[in-house]
């Protein structure tokens, strides 16, 4: 159906591009060759059956009725029934096979694209918003489905039918054929116009569907904000507007189709009338039999439905090729975080040397010339105002991105040379907001290490002192968290996040403390868990809690992407700079910390 991604220049491919894309899809569909071949075979049988009908009728009339031979008539009737039955069975089989091949192909495509998306670096997700990726996997795949399931079938059977019918017509009576097909030029001109108009109508509907969907999505996702500011009438009005557009575009598209299909039908009737009129005259002169005239009329009427189908197919192929092209675009994107040859050592220091960074696709440097050495087992706190670049430093150390300039190394190995798998074992980053998947608490902790047993999970929770918290639940660690963890409190979500890291037991821990405020009781548990997790590892923590900062060996102040101060708490207090000011402010606002 219609896509919801509104990127219009990608929706038209020039014919060469479209051919290239379709050819590539055909190569990908190679495993389904035999199934498709079978479908084409059955389609041919079905078509032959459809065409045999008029020929049998001709025999029944000329050799049965006109000749007064009732044996021949009976034979014609029986043959007709047999042929129709065979055609029915063949057509059924053809549907089954085409859909089997089509669904198989779509499954292959979906799995490939999804697997490819999962392997991409974060930079890829900065470039491709999740809404667009979801559209690729749904709307674009669906638009493909239309082609592979219906389009292919229609194309094969319509093309066969038109070819065979024309041959048969000429054999029956070339004079009648020429007269009946006098309407053809009109049809050719009309179908050109239809292609153009329906194409424009299709794009218009698509745009309107996209508009409507995004209004809908905003209205649902933003409903809390909308209600808080009493914007419901305004939202409803916007939705009404976009719905009016959608309604108009659908009606317009319908009008475009109905005039054309009406015309095709009228052309079919005129062609049949011409065949009957001219046929009657020819029969009178003794050039053709009545049976031939009727057979020609029947064949001519059959000819016009496939013409209709083929003109519709043009748009389907166009939009499917555009969708395929976008999907191939994803498949052609190589992950930009490459796998290196070296294993990271079990312990060592983290050296950030002259690192500058800009997010892919943006101009502004968010970090410039940062150099810090974190000793083995040292605890470094990163502090600074919001937007300073602290989380970015954390992401670089965990190699979620590569630095734009400079290097980051662990135990003397540049992270770019490290095997990704060994990197993910040695360095674990606990993000600011840990994502919870559908499933149980245990499942969510196991995300860090798929083969961990329930006991491993319990050990991890125990190690951070959070086991009792979850065992209080009725189902313990097997409690369902529901989508996005809506059933867990903010503090519990953080504990799950920390337990994941504890399960991996890495040498280097990169922690991005959540900024959300917790109630004092929960805060104490989370703080305790953090402390247990950090003990005995090299830790780089983006700190938002004064308690975390105070327990750090050294503190790095990041401001506007630069390292402005670095030292112990006492050193920085003595310096009397930014950190001293921050610490004073904190001390005043949190007298208990
Ligand atoms: N994916 C991204 N693409 C482009 N720019 C980004 C991206 N993520 C962050 N930035 C920008 O980089 C700068 C640093 O962001 P960062 O998240 O590192 O700040 P922070 O110090 O962690 O702030 P906070 O304390 O609020 O978490 C900000 O200006 C931010 O807008
Ligand atoms: Mg941050």
mmCIF file of C-alpha atoms in Angstrom, residues 376-531:
data_model
loop_
_atom_site.group_PDB
_atom_site.id
_atom_site.type_symbol
_atom_site.label_atom_id
_atom_site.label_comp_id
_atom_site.label_asym_id
_atom_site.label_seq_id
_atom_site.Cartn_x
_atom_site.Cartn_y
_atom_site.Cartn_z
ATOM 1 C CA UNK A 376 44.095 0.904 35.860
ATOM 2 C CA UNK A 377 41.448 0.717 38.599
ATOM 3 C CA UNK A 378 41.076 4.475 38.805
ATOM 4 C CA UNK A 379 37.732 6.166 39.182
ATOM 5 C CA UNK A 380 37.243 9.310 37.104
ATOM 6 C CA UNK A 381 34.178 11.516 37.332
ATOM 7 C CA UNK A 382 33.140 13.687 34.386
ATOM 8 C CA UNK A 383 31.207 16.758 35.406
ATOM 9 C CA UNK A 384 29.980 19.834 33.623
ATOM 10 C CA UNK A 385 26.896 21.726 32.532
ATOM 11 C CA UNK A 386 24.209 20.134 30.408
ATOM 12 C CA UNK A 387 25.156 19.758 26.746
ATOM 13 C CA UNK A 388 28.870 20.068 27.557
ATOM 14 C CA UNK A 389 29.746 16.751 25.929
ATOM 15 C CA UNK A 390 30.048 14.376 28.901
ATOM 16 C CA UNK A 391 27.818 11.668 27.469
ATOM 17 C CA UNK A 392 29.648 12.028 24.166
ATOM 18 C CA UNK A 393 32.994 11.300 25.866
ATOM 19 C CA UNK A 394 31.393 8.233 27.469
ATOM 20 C CA UNK A 395 30.101 6.994 24.103
ATOM 21 C CA UNK A 396 33.511 7.443 22.489
ATOM 22 C CA UNK A 397 35.283 5.486 25.218
ATOM 23 C CA UNK A 398 32.851 2.617 24.668
ATOM 24 C CA UNK A 399 33.410 3.015 20.898
ATOM 25 C CA UNK A 400 29.803 3.621 20.013
ATOM 26 C CA UNK A 401 31.389 6.195 17.695
ATOM 27 C CA UNK A 402 34.960 6.676 16.488
ATOM 28 C CA UNK A 403 36.601 10.005 17.317
ATOM 29 C CA UNK A 404 36.900 12.495 14.462
ATOM 30 C CA UNK A 405 40.478 13.319 15.476
ATOM 31 C CA UNK A 406 42.825 11.763 18.025
ATOM 32 C CA UNK A 407 42.724 8.238 19.445
ATOM 33 C CA UNK A 408 41.319 6.309 22.358
ATOM 34 C CA UNK A 409 43.191 3.220 23.501
ATOM 35 C CA UNK A 410 42.858 0.596 26.191
ATOM 36 C CA UNK A 411 45.936 -1.185 27.527
ATOM 37 C CA UNK A 412 47.892 0.264 24.610
ATOM 38 C CA UNK A 413 45.491 -1.009 21.930
ATOM 39 C CA UNK A 414 43.738 1.569 19.792
ATOM 40 C CA UNK A 415 40.018 0.829 20.008
ATOM 41 C CA UNK A 416 39.853 0.957 16.198
ATOM 42 C CA UNK A 417 42.118 -2.117 16.111
ATOM 43 C CA UNK A 418 40.118 -4.039 18.701
ATOM 44 C CA UNK A 419 37.852 -6.938 17.957
ATOM 45 C CA UNK A 420 34.328 -5.705 18.645
ATOM 46 C CA UNK A 421 33.501 -8.759 20.704
ATOM 47 C CA UNK A 422 36.476 -8.382 23.028
ATOM 48 C CA UNK A 423 35.691 -4.659 23.302
ATOM 49 C CA UNK A 424 32.134 -5.393 24.440
ATOM 50 C CA UNK A 425 33.503 -7.742 27.115
ATOM 51 C CA UNK A 426 36.141 -5.383 28.433
ATOM 52 C CA UNK A 427 34.290 -2.091 28.250
ATOM 53 C CA UNK A 428 30.659 -1.786 29.221
ATOM 54 C CA UNK A 429 28.692 1.411 28.996
ATOM 55 C CA UNK A 430 25.644 1.910 31.170
ATOM 56 C CA UNK A 431 23.624 4.547 29.319
ATOM 57 C CA UNK A 432 21.794 7.485 30.872
ATOM 58 C CA UNK A 433 18.437 5.810 30.196
ATOM 59 C CA UNK A 434 18.632 2.024 29.993
ATOM 60 C CA UNK A 435 16.092 0.535 27.607
ATOM 61 C CA UNK A 436 13.866 -2.262 28.889
ATOM 62 C CA UNK A 437 12.550 -4.860 26.467
ATOM 63 C CA UNK A 438 9.307 -6.797 26.715
ATOM 64 C CA UNK A 439 9.871 -9.876 28.914
ATOM 65 C CA UNK A 440 10.846 -10.570 32.493
ATOM 66 C CA UNK A 441 13.365 -8.774 34.693
ATOM 67 C CA UNK A 442 15.715 -11.748 34.303
ATOM 68 C CA UNK A 443 15.367 -11.619 30.494
ATOM 69 C CA UNK A 444 16.238 -7.960 30.592
ATOM 70 C CA UNK A 445 19.372 -8.505 32.625
ATOM 71 C CA UNK A 446 20.326 -11.385 30.342
ATOM 72 C CA UNK A 447 20.438 -8.935 27.441
ATOM 73 C CA UNK A 448 24.042 -8.379 28.555
ATOM 74 C CA UNK A 449 24.877 -12.063 28.216
ATOM 75 C CA UNK A 450 22.403 -14.359 26.560
ATOM 76 C CA UNK A 451 23.650 -17.645 28.046
ATOM 77 C CA UNK A 452 23.534 -16.509 31.692
ATOM 78 C CA UNK A 453 21.521 -18.795 33.986
ATOM 79 C CA UNK A 454 18.971 -17.598 36.540
ATOM 80 C CA UNK A 455 21.634 -18.074 39.173
ATOM 81 C CA UNK A 456 24.068 -15.874 37.236
ATOM 82 C CA UNK A 457 21.348 -13.235 37.078
ATOM 83 C CA UNK A 458 20.726 -13.527 40.817
ATOM 84 C CA UNK A 459 24.480 -13.282 41.465
ATOM 85 C CA UNK A 460 24.661 -10.129 39.394
ATOM 86 C CA UNK A 461 21.753 -8.611 41.333
ATOM 87 C CA UNK A 462 23.277 -9.734 44.624
ATOM 88 C CA UNK A 463 26.624 -8.200 43.655
ATOM 89 C CA UNK A 464 24.991 -4.798 43.443
ATOM 90 C CA UNK A 465 22.814 -5.410 46.504
ATOM 91 C CA UNK A 466 19.554 -5.303 44.565
ATOM 92 C CA UNK A 467 18.440 -8.918 44.758
ATOM 93 C CA UNK A 468 16.119 -8.535 47.726
ATOM 94 C CA UNK A 469 14.397 -5.623 46.029
ATOM 95 C CA UNK A 470 13.246 -7.821 43.133
ATOM 96 C CA UNK A 471 12.656 -10.986 45.124
ATOM 97 C CA UNK A 472 9.977 -9.103 47.025
ATOM 98 C CA UNK A 473 7.907 -9.135 43.806
ATOM 99 C CA UNK A 474 5.375 -11.928 43.551
ATOM 100 C CA UNK A 475 7.173 -13.532 40.599
ATOM 101 C CA UNK A 476 10.637 -12.427 41.715
ATOM 102 C CA UNK A 477 13.089 -11.952 38.886
ATOM 103 C CA UNK A 478 10.548 -13.533 36.551
ATOM 104 C CA UNK A 479 8.211 -10.572 36.850
ATOM 105 C CA UNK A 480 7.149 -9.212 33.477
ATOM 106 C CA UNK A 481 8.361 -5.646 32.968
ATOM 107 C CA UNK A 482 5.900 -4.827 30.177
ATOM 108 C CA UNK A 483 6.879 -2.805 27.207
ATOM 109 C CA UNK A 484 9.420 -0.069 28.017
ATOM 110 C CA UNK A 485 9.340 -1.142 31.639
ATOM 111 C CA UNK A 486 6.234 0.814 32.480
ATOM 112 C CA UNK A 487 5.723 -1.389 35.515
ATOM 113 C CA UNK A 488 9.100 -0.679 37.042
ATOM 114 C CA UNK A 489 9.894 2.512 38.896
ATOM 115 C CA UNK A 490 12.697 4.777 37.685
ATOM 116 C CA UNK A 491 15.007 3.450 40.409
ATOM 117 C CA UNK A 492 14.232 -0.177 39.594
ATOM 118 C CA UNK A 493 14.921 0.464 35.936
ATOM 119 C CA UNK A 494 18.316 1.829 36.883
ATOM 120 C CA UNK A 495 19.016 -1.231 39.003
ATOM 121 C CA UNK A 496 18.249 -3.504 36.040
ATOM 122 C CA UNK A 497 20.626 -1.414 33.955
ATOM 123 C CA UNK A 498 23.380 -1.762 36.548
ATOM 124 C CA UNK A 499 22.773 -5.497 36.943
ATOM 125 C CA UNK A 500 23.377 -5.930 33.199
ATOM 126 C CA UNK A 501 26.814 -4.418 33.606
ATOM 127 C CA UNK A 502 27.516 -6.534 36.698
ATOM 128 C CA UNK A 503 26.666 -9.652 34.704
ATOM 129 C CA UNK A 504 29.357 -8.901 32.109
ATOM 130 C CA UNK A 505 31.889 -8.024 34.816
ATOM 131 C CA UNK A 506 34.021 -5.754 32.596
ATOM 132 C CA UNK A 507 37.453 -4.276 33.310
ATOM 133 C CA UNK A 508 36.312 -0.813 32.336
ATOM 134 C CA UNK A 509 32.960 0.575 33.295
ATOM 135 C CA UNK A 510 31.583 3.650 31.603
ATOM 136 C CA UNK A 511 28.628 4.967 33.505
ATOM 137 C CA UNK A 512 26.302 7.716 32.432
ATOM 138 C CA UNK A 513 24.375 8.503 35.585
ATOM 139 C CA UNK A 514 20.691 9.092 35.103
ATOM 140 C CA UNK A 515 19.697 12.688 35.675
ATOM 141 C CA UNK A 516 16.257 11.809 37.019
ATOM 142 C CA UNK A 517 15.706 12.443 40.698
ATOM 143 C CA UNK A 518 14.768 9.492 42.872
ATOM 144 C CA UNK A 519 13.171 9.475 46.269
ATOM 145 C CA UNK A 520 15.757 9.302 49.086
ATOM 146 C CA UNK A 521 15.068 5.627 49.888
ATOM 147 C CA UNK A 522 15.500 4.420 46.307
ATOM 148 C CA UNK A 523 18.371 6.834 45.805
ATOM 149 C CA UNK A 524 20.252 5.099 48.614
ATOM 150 C CA UNK A 525 19.767 1.666 47.040
ATOM 151 C CA UNK A 526 20.862 2.859 43.595
ATOM 152 C CA UNK A 527 23.852 4.642 45.101
ATOM 153 C CA UNK A 528 24.829 1.487 46.955
ATOM 154 C CA UNK A 529 24.487 -0.531 43.739
ATOM 155 C CA UNK A 530 26.641 1.948 41.844
ATOM 156 C CA UNK A 531 29.292 1.807 44.501
#
